[in-house]
């Protein structure tokens, strides 16, 4: 920036202009430090600046102007306009006329000019010029701030990008401060969080998300300390909605924000951008699950084909189905005539096979004595046989002790809270029921689980039917 002639630095007040008090913010002799202050302010500006008096003589020229054009303050101050040195002679009249016209125009004027550098090159600049008025309010000159067009365009693009991200982006954008609290939230993120843009500001993340807060805060803390991760991260969170908690998968990217004005990088926070990929992830998980289950059915069929005893083949199907699907499994066969054939409404079931209740292991064949299982009326297995369709049952949201009582009352292992009973049918007859059981660590059975259980039940039923025919 400029300095006064008295200080002998990079700027001058003008070739014939004495140091004076009053005008344009330059102090007079009674304040000898004012010119030094003005020089320091002008030389600290990021934009190039020059000024002209009413006659078009250059009075100020700062260091940024010297950097862009190469002309020093000593070479620039005191020249009449830009003609012959900073502008081509053919363009000088037009350029100076447009610059000096700002003295008699309200506000600021913006122009683009091609200026000439000291080494003979040309640089396109964008200028903002405005009038400088004297103590009497009349125009005393004009100042002109300018920068290279590409730098200005870069700045404008950055500003436009920021505005677009926080208004029109198709993904969530949240600026999180160093205390891990949202400072700016765009419209998409506010909708994803189920809260207003201003309501989210300054609140702890734990108030915005029901689950996944620890993982998200850990990621933000890591970014503040170490910088942006090399790839996006997929995080499962639970968002509070009027209908209850809703699980979502957000593919998230993080950027550490540092102040460009500090000598040392000072973290201002983290830019968090995320996109909801829940449907895609669920589709991937379902496809992977289907592939795994199809492979299990295929492997079970090959292993069962090597069994001489059809009853053993039934337990092979059961063991292969159990992997990744349930914690326990039971096979009960109908004792005596099929339900309804003898005029009775209730079937009697005999345990054929069960998984070990203690340590993991293969299913064991039981029921040699042929004693019926003591199922109470309304038991899910009995309902399954009587209806000829799949039945699901859950302990519900009860305490662990009540859930244990619920399981034991149904003759199941005490750690079970979810049950799925699939009917065993072969050659148009109901042969029994297979029951899959899950503990509290697993989710309840869903429709896709019931379809898989029915596939397994069909294979087990065929093996039990063959076993009964062989024994007969």
GROMACS .gro file of N, CA and C in nm, residues 239-340:
model
  306
  239UNK      N    1  -3.245  -4.112   1.302
  239UNK     CA    2  -3.300  -3.977   1.306
  239UNK      C    3  -3.434  -3.979   1.375
  240UNK      N    4  -3.458  -3.882   1.461
  240UNK     CA    5  -3.587  -3.874   1.530
  240UNK      C    6  -3.691  -3.813   1.437
  241UNK      N    7  -3.804  -3.881   1.423
  241UNK     CA    8  -3.915  -3.832   1.342
  241UNK      C    9  -4.042  -3.841   1.425
  242UNK      N   10  -4.150  -3.772   1.382
  242UNK     CA   11  -4.277  -3.785   1.456
  242UNK      C   12  -4.327  -3.929   1.464
  243UNK      N   13  -4.288  -4.012   1.366
  243UNK     CA   14  -4.331  -4.152   1.368
  243UNK      C   15  -4.237  -4.241   1.449
  244UNK      N   16  -4.129  -4.184   1.503
  244UNK     CA   17  -4.032  -4.261   1.578
  244UNK      C   18  -3.893  -4.252   1.515
  245UNK      N   19  -3.801  -4.331   1.566
  245UNK     CA   20  -3.665  -4.329   1.513
  245UNK      C   21  -3.659  -4.400   1.378
  246UNK      N   22  -3.582  -4.342   1.288
  246UNK     CA   23  -3.568  -4.397   1.153
  246UNK      C   24  -3.421  -4.413   1.121
  247UNK      N   25  -3.378  -4.536   1.090
  247UNK     CA   26  -3.237  -4.563   1.061
  247UNK      C   27  -3.206  -4.523   0.918
  248UNK      N   28  -3.094  -4.449   0.904
  248UNK     CA   29  -3.050  -4.405   0.773
  248UNK      C   30  -2.901  -4.431   0.759
  249UNK      N   31  -2.857  -4.454   0.636
  249UNK     CA   32  -2.715  -4.468   0.606
  249UNK      C   33  -2.672  -4.346   0.527
  250UNK      N   34  -2.576  -4.272   0.580
  250UNK     CA   35  -2.527  -4.149   0.516
  250UNK      C   36  -2.383  -4.170   0.472
  251UNK      N   37  -2.361  -4.155   0.341
  251UNK     CA   38  -2.224  -4.157   0.289
  251UNK      C   39  -2.166  -4.017   0.310
  252UNK      N   40  -2.064  -4.006   0.394
  252UNK     CA   41  -2.017  -3.877   0.443
  252UNK      C   42  -1.874  -3.848   0.399
  253UNK      N   43  -1.851  -3.724   0.360
  253UNK     CA   44  -1.717  -3.673   0.334
  253UNK      C   45  -1.687  -3.558   0.428
  254UNK      N   46  -1.562  -3.542   0.465
  254UNK     CA   47  -1.524  -3.441   0.564
  254UNK      C   48  -1.406  -3.359   0.513
  255UNK      N   49  -1.408  -3.230   0.543
  255UNK     CA   50  -1.299  -3.139   0.508
  255UNK      C   51  -1.267  -3.054   0.629
  256UNK      N   52  -1.139  -3.045   0.662
  256UNK     CA   53  -1.100  -2.956   0.772
  256UNK      C   54  -1.095  -2.813   0.720
  257UNK      N   55  -1.156  -2.721   0.792
  257UNK     CA   56  -1.160  -2.580   0.753
  257UNK      C   57  -1.060  -2.503   0.836
  258UNK      N   58  -0.972  -2.429   0.769
  258UNK     CA   59  -0.870  -2.348   0.838
  258UNK      C   60  -0.881  -2.205   0.788
  259UNK      N   61  -0.849  -2.110   0.873
  259UNK     CA   62  -0.859  -1.970   0.837
  259UNK      C   63  -0.748  -1.933   0.739
  260UNK      N   64  -0.781  -1.870   0.625
  260UNK     CA   65  -0.677  -1.827   0.531
  260UNK      C   66  -0.607  -1.699   0.574
  261UNK      N   67  -0.654  -1.638   0.682
  261UNK     CA   68  -0.598  -1.510   0.726
  261UNK      C   69  -0.491  -1.527   0.833
  262UNK      N   70  -0.478  -1.646   0.886
  262UNK     CA   71  -0.381  -1.669   0.994
  262UNK      C   72  -0.249  -1.719   0.937
  263UNK      N   73  -0.139  -1.682   1.002
  263UNK     CA   74  -0.008  -1.730   0.959
  263UNK      C   75   0.003  -1.880   0.977
  264UNK      N   76  -0.045  -1.930   1.090
  264UNK     CA   77  -0.049  -2.074   1.114
  264UNK      C   78  -0.192  -2.123   1.092
  265UNK      N   79  -0.209  -2.244   1.035
  265UNK     CA   80  -0.345  -2.293   1.013
  265UNK      C   81  -0.423  -2.301   1.145
  266UNK      N   82  -0.532  -2.229   1.151
  266UNK     CA   83  -0.618  -2.230   1.269
  266UNK      C   84  -0.748  -2.301   1.232
  267UNK      N   85  -0.777  -2.416   1.292
  267UNK     CA   86  -0.899  -2.489   1.253
  267UNK      C   87  -1.025  -2.411   1.290
  268UNK      N   88  -1.108  -2.387   1.191
  268UNK     CA   89  -1.236  -2.320   1.214
  268UNK      C   90  -1.348  -2.421   1.237
  269UNK      N   91  -1.323  -2.545   1.202
  269UNK     CA   92  -1.425  -2.647   1.213
  269UNK      C   93  -1.410  -2.749   1.102
  270UNK      N   94  -1.519  -2.816   1.071
  270UNK     CA   95  -1.520  -2.922   0.971
  270UNK      C   96  -1.638  -2.901   0.877
  271UNK      N   97  -1.612  -2.916   0.749
  271UNK     CA   98  -1.720  -2.921   0.652
  271UNK      C   99  -1.764  -3.065   0.635
  272UNK      N  100  -1.888  -3.093   0.667
  272UNK     CA  101  -1.943  -3.229   0.661
  272UNK      C  102  -2.047  -3.235   0.549
  273UNK      N  103  -2.022  -3.317   0.449
  273UNK     CA  104  -2.115  -3.335   0.338
  273UNK      C  105  -2.161  -3.481   0.337
  274UNK      N  106  -2.290  -3.501   0.324
  274UNK     CA  107  -2.340  -3.638   0.327
  274UNK      C  108  -2.454  -3.656   0.228
  275UNK      N  109  -2.472  -3.780   0.188
  275UNK     CA  110  -2.578  -3.819   0.096
  275UNK      C  111  -2.645  -3.944   0.151
  276UNK      N  112  -2.777  -3.946   0.146
  276UNK     CA  113  -2.852  -4.060   0.198
  276UNK      C  114  -2.844  -4.175   0.097
  277UNK      N  115  -2.783  -4.285   0.138
  277UNK     CA  116  -2.769  -4.403   0.051
  277UNK      C  117  -2.836  -4.523   0.115
  278UNK      N  118  -2.938  -4.497   0.197
  278UNK     CA  119  -3.002  -4.605   0.272
  278UNK      C  120  -3.061  -4.710   0.179
  279UNK      N  121  -3.135  -4.666   0.080
  279UNK     CA  122  -3.200  -4.762  -0.009
  279UNK      C  123  -3.098  -4.845  -0.086
  280UNK      N  124  -2.992  -4.779  -0.132
  280UNK     CA  125  -2.888  -4.853  -0.204
  280UNK      C  126  -2.819  -4.955  -0.113
  281UNK      N  127  -2.787  -4.915   0.011
  281UNK     CA  128  -2.720  -5.006   0.103
  281UNK      C  129  -2.812  -5.122   0.141
  282UNK      N  130  -2.940  -5.091   0.163
  282UNK     CA  131  -3.032  -5.200   0.195
  282UNK      C  132  -3.045  -5.296   0.078
  283UNK      N  133  -3.047  -5.241  -0.044
  283UNK     CA  134  -3.051  -5.328  -0.161
  283UNK      C  135  -2.928  -5.416  -0.171
  284UNK      N  136  -2.810  -5.358  -0.143
  284UNK     CA  137  -2.687  -5.436  -0.145
  284UNK      C  138  -2.690  -5.546  -0.038
  285UNK      N  139  -2.737  -5.510   0.082
  285UNK     CA  140  -2.742  -5.608   0.190
  285UNK      C  141  -2.839  -5.721   0.159
  286UNK      N  142  -2.954  -5.685   0.102
  286UNK     CA  143  -3.052  -5.788   0.068
  286UNK      C  144  -2.999  -5.880  -0.041
  287UNK      N  145  -2.932  -5.821  -0.141
  287UNK     CA  146  -2.875  -5.904  -0.248
  287UNK      C  147  -2.767  -5.996  -0.194
  288UNK      N  148  -2.684  -5.944  -0.105
  288UNK     CA  149  -2.580  -6.027  -0.045
  288UNK      C  150  -2.639  -6.138   0.039
  289UNK      N  151  -2.746  -6.105   0.113
  289UNK     CA  152  -2.812  -6.205   0.197
  289UNK      C  153  -2.875  -6.315   0.112
  290UNK      N  154  -2.938  -6.274   0.002
  290UNK     CA  155  -3.000  -6.373  -0.087
  290UNK      C  156  -2.895  -6.466  -0.148
  291UNK      N  157  -2.782  -6.407  -0.188
  291UNK     CA  158  -2.675  -6.491  -0.244
  291UNK      C  159  -2.624  -6.591  -0.140
  292UNK      N  160  -2.605  -6.544  -0.016
  292UNK     CA  161  -2.556  -6.633   0.089
  292UNK      C  162  -2.656  -6.745   0.116
  293UNK      N  163  -2.782  -6.712   0.124
  293UNK     CA  164  -2.882  -6.813   0.155
  293UNK      C  165  -2.898  -6.912   0.041
  294UNK      N  166  -2.890  -6.861  -0.084
  294UNK     CA  167  -2.896  -6.953  -0.198
  294UNK      C  168  -2.778  -7.049  -0.196
  295UNK      N  169  -2.661  -6.998  -0.162
  295UNK     CA  170  -2.543  -7.086  -0.152
  295UNK      C  171  -2.561  -7.189  -0.041
  296UNK      N  172  -2.620  -7.147   0.071
  296UNK     CA  173  -2.642  -7.241   0.181
  296UNK      C  174  -2.739  -7.352   0.140
  297UNK      N  175  -2.846  -7.315   0.069
  297UNK     CA  176  -2.940  -7.416   0.023
  297UNK      C  177  -2.873  -7.514  -0.072
  298UNK      N  178  -2.788  -7.460  -0.160
  298UNK     CA  179  -2.717  -7.546  -0.255
  298UNK      C  180  -2.621  -7.640  -0.183
  299UNK      N  181  -2.546  -7.587  -0.088
  299UNK     CA  182  -2.452  -7.671  -0.014
  299UNK      C  183  -2.524  -7.775   0.070
  300UNK      N  184  -2.637  -7.734   0.129
  300UNK     CA  185  -2.714  -7.828   0.210
  300UNK      C  186  -2.766  -7.943   0.125
  301UNK      N  187  -2.815  -7.910   0.004
  301UNK     CA  188  -2.867  -8.016  -0.084
  301UNK      C  189  -2.758  -8.115  -0.122
  302UNK      N  190  -2.637  -8.065  -0.151
  302UNK     CA  191  -2.526  -8.155  -0.186
  302UNK      C  192  -2.485  -8.242  -0.068
  303UNK      N  193  -2.482  -8.181   0.054
  303UNK     CA  194  -2.443  -8.259   0.172
  303UNK      C  195  -2.551  -8.361   0.207
  304UNK      N  196  -2.678  -8.322   0.195
  304UNK     CA  197  -2.786  -8.414   0.230
  304UNK      C  198  -2.792  -8.533   0.134
  305UNK      N  199  -2.752  -8.509   0.009
  305UNK     CA  200  -2.754  -8.618  -0.090
  305UNK      C  201  -2.656  -8.729  -0.054
  306UNK      N  202  -2.558  -8.701   0.029
  306UNK     CA  203  -2.460  -8.802   0.070
  306UNK      C  204  -2.502  -8.877   0.196
  307UNK      N  205  -2.616  -8.842   0.255
  307UNK     CA  206  -2.661  -8.907   0.379
  307UNK      C  207  -2.743  -9.031   0.346
  308UNK      N  208  -2.709  -9.143   0.406
  308UNK     CA  209  -2.786  -9.265   0.386
  308UNK      C  210  -2.919  -9.261   0.460
  309UNK      N  211  -2.918  -9.198   0.577
  309UNK     CA  212  -3.039  -9.189   0.660
  309UNK      C  213  -3.114  -9.060   0.624
  310UNK      N  214  -3.237  -9.065   0.576
  310UNK     CA  215  -3.311  -8.942   0.543
  310UNK      C  216  -3.330  -8.850   0.663
  311UNK      N  217  -3.343  -8.907   0.784
  311UNK     CA  218  -3.357  -8.823   0.903
  311UNK      C  219  -3.231  -8.741   0.926
  312UNK      N  220  -3.117  -8.801   0.900
  312UNK     CA  221  -2.991  -8.727   0.911
  312UNK      C  222  -2.985  -8.616   0.807
  313UNK      N  223  -3.039  -8.643   0.687
  313UNK     CA  224  -3.043  -8.540   0.583
  313UNK      C  225  -3.126  -8.421   0.629
  314UNK      N  226  -3.233  -8.447   0.706
  314UNK     CA  227  -3.316  -8.337   0.757
  314UNK      C  228  -3.236  -8.248   0.850
  315UNK      N  229  -3.155  -8.308   0.938
  315UNK     CA  230  -3.073  -8.227   1.030
  315UNK      C  231  -2.964  -8.151   0.955
  316UNK      N  232  -2.915  -8.208   0.844
  316UNK     CA  233  -2.816  -8.137   0.763
  316UNK      C  234  -2.877  -8.010   0.706
  317UNK      N  235  -2.998  -8.018   0.653
  317UNK     CA  236  -3.065  -7.898   0.603
  317UNK      C  237  -3.084  -7.795   0.715
  318UNK      N  238  -3.117  -7.846   0.834
  318UNK     CA  239  -3.139  -7.757   0.947
  318UNK      C  240  -3.010  -7.684   0.986
  319UNK      N  241  -2.899  -7.758   0.990
  319UNK     CA  242  -2.772  -7.697   1.031
  319UNK      C  243  -2.725  -7.592   0.931
  320UNK      N  244  -2.739  -7.621   0.802
  320UNK     CA  245  -2.696  -7.523   0.703
  320UNK      C  246  -2.785  -7.398   0.707
  321UNK      N  247  -2.913  -7.417   0.734
  321UNK     CA  248  -3.004  -7.302   0.740
  321UNK      C  249  -2.976  -7.214   0.861
  322UNK      N  250  -2.926  -7.274   0.967
  322UNK     CA  251  -2.907  -7.201   1.092
  322UNK      C  252  -2.799  -7.094   1.080
  323UNK      N  253  -2.699  -7.115   0.996
  323UNK     CA  254  -2.585  -7.024   0.987
  323UNK      C  255  -2.630  -6.884   0.945
  324UNK      N  256  -2.606  -6.786   1.032
  324UNK     CA  257  -2.640  -6.648   1.004
  324UNK      C  258  -2.788  -6.617   1.005
  325UNK      N  259  -2.870  -6.717   1.040
  325UNK     CA  260  -3.015  -6.698   1.031
  325UNK      C  261  -3.082  -6.700   1.168
  326UNK      N  262  -3.041  -6.792   1.254
  326UNK     CA  263  -3.105  -6.806   1.385
  326UNK      C  264  -3.003  -6.862   1.484
  327UNK      N  265  -3.042  -6.858   1.612
  327UNK     CA  266  -2.954  -6.909   1.718
  327UNK      C  267  -2.989  -7.054   1.756
  328UNK      N  268  -3.114  -7.089   1.745
  328UNK     CA  269  -3.159  -7.224   1.778
  328UNK      C  270  -3.261  -7.269   1.674
  329UNK      N  271  -3.279  -7.400   1.664
  329UNK     CA  272  -3.379  -7.454   1.572
  329UNK      C  273  -3.431  -7.586   1.625
  330UNK      N  274  -3.558  -7.614   1.599
  330UNK     CA  275  -3.624  -7.736   1.645
  330UNK      C  276  -3.705  -7.795   1.530
  331UNK      N  277  -3.714  -7.928   1.526
  331UNK     CA  278  -3.802  -7.996   1.430
  331UNK      C  279  -3.897  -8.084   1.511
  332UNK      N  280  -4.027  -8.060   1.493
  332UNK     CA  281  -4.130  -8.141   1.558
  332UNK      C  282  -4.215  -8.205   1.450
  333UNK      N  283  -4.244  -8.336   1.465
  333UNK     CA  284  -4.329  -8.405   1.367
  333UNK      C  285  -4.464  -8.435   1.430
  334UNK      N  286  -4.562  -8.446   1.345
  334UNK     CA  287  -4.696  -8.477   1.391
  334UNK      C  288  -4.704  -8.624   1.430
  335UNK      N  289  -4.755  -8.651   1.550
  335UNK     CA  290  -4.771  -8.788   1.597
  335UNK      C  291  -4.913  -8.834   1.568
  336UNK      N  292  -4.928  -8.950   1.507
  336UNK     CA  293  -5.060  -9.002   1.475
  336UNK      C  294  -5.113  -8.943   1.346
  337UNK      N  295  -5.240  -8.948   1.325
  337UNK     CA  296  -5.299  -8.897   1.202
  337UNK      C  297  -5.279  -8.746   1.192
  338UNK      N  298  -5.279  -8.690   1.072
  338UNK     CA  299  -5.268  -8.546   1.057
  338UNK      C  300  -5.382  -8.476   1.128
  339UNK      N  301  -5.362  -8.355   1.176
  339UNK     CA  302  -5.466  -8.284   1.251
  339UNK      C  303  -5.592  -8.270   1.168
  340UNK      N  304  -5.703  -8.301   1.231
  340UNK     CA  305  -5.832  -8.289   1.163
  340UNK      C  306  -5.878  -8.420   1.103
   0.00000   0.00000   0.00000
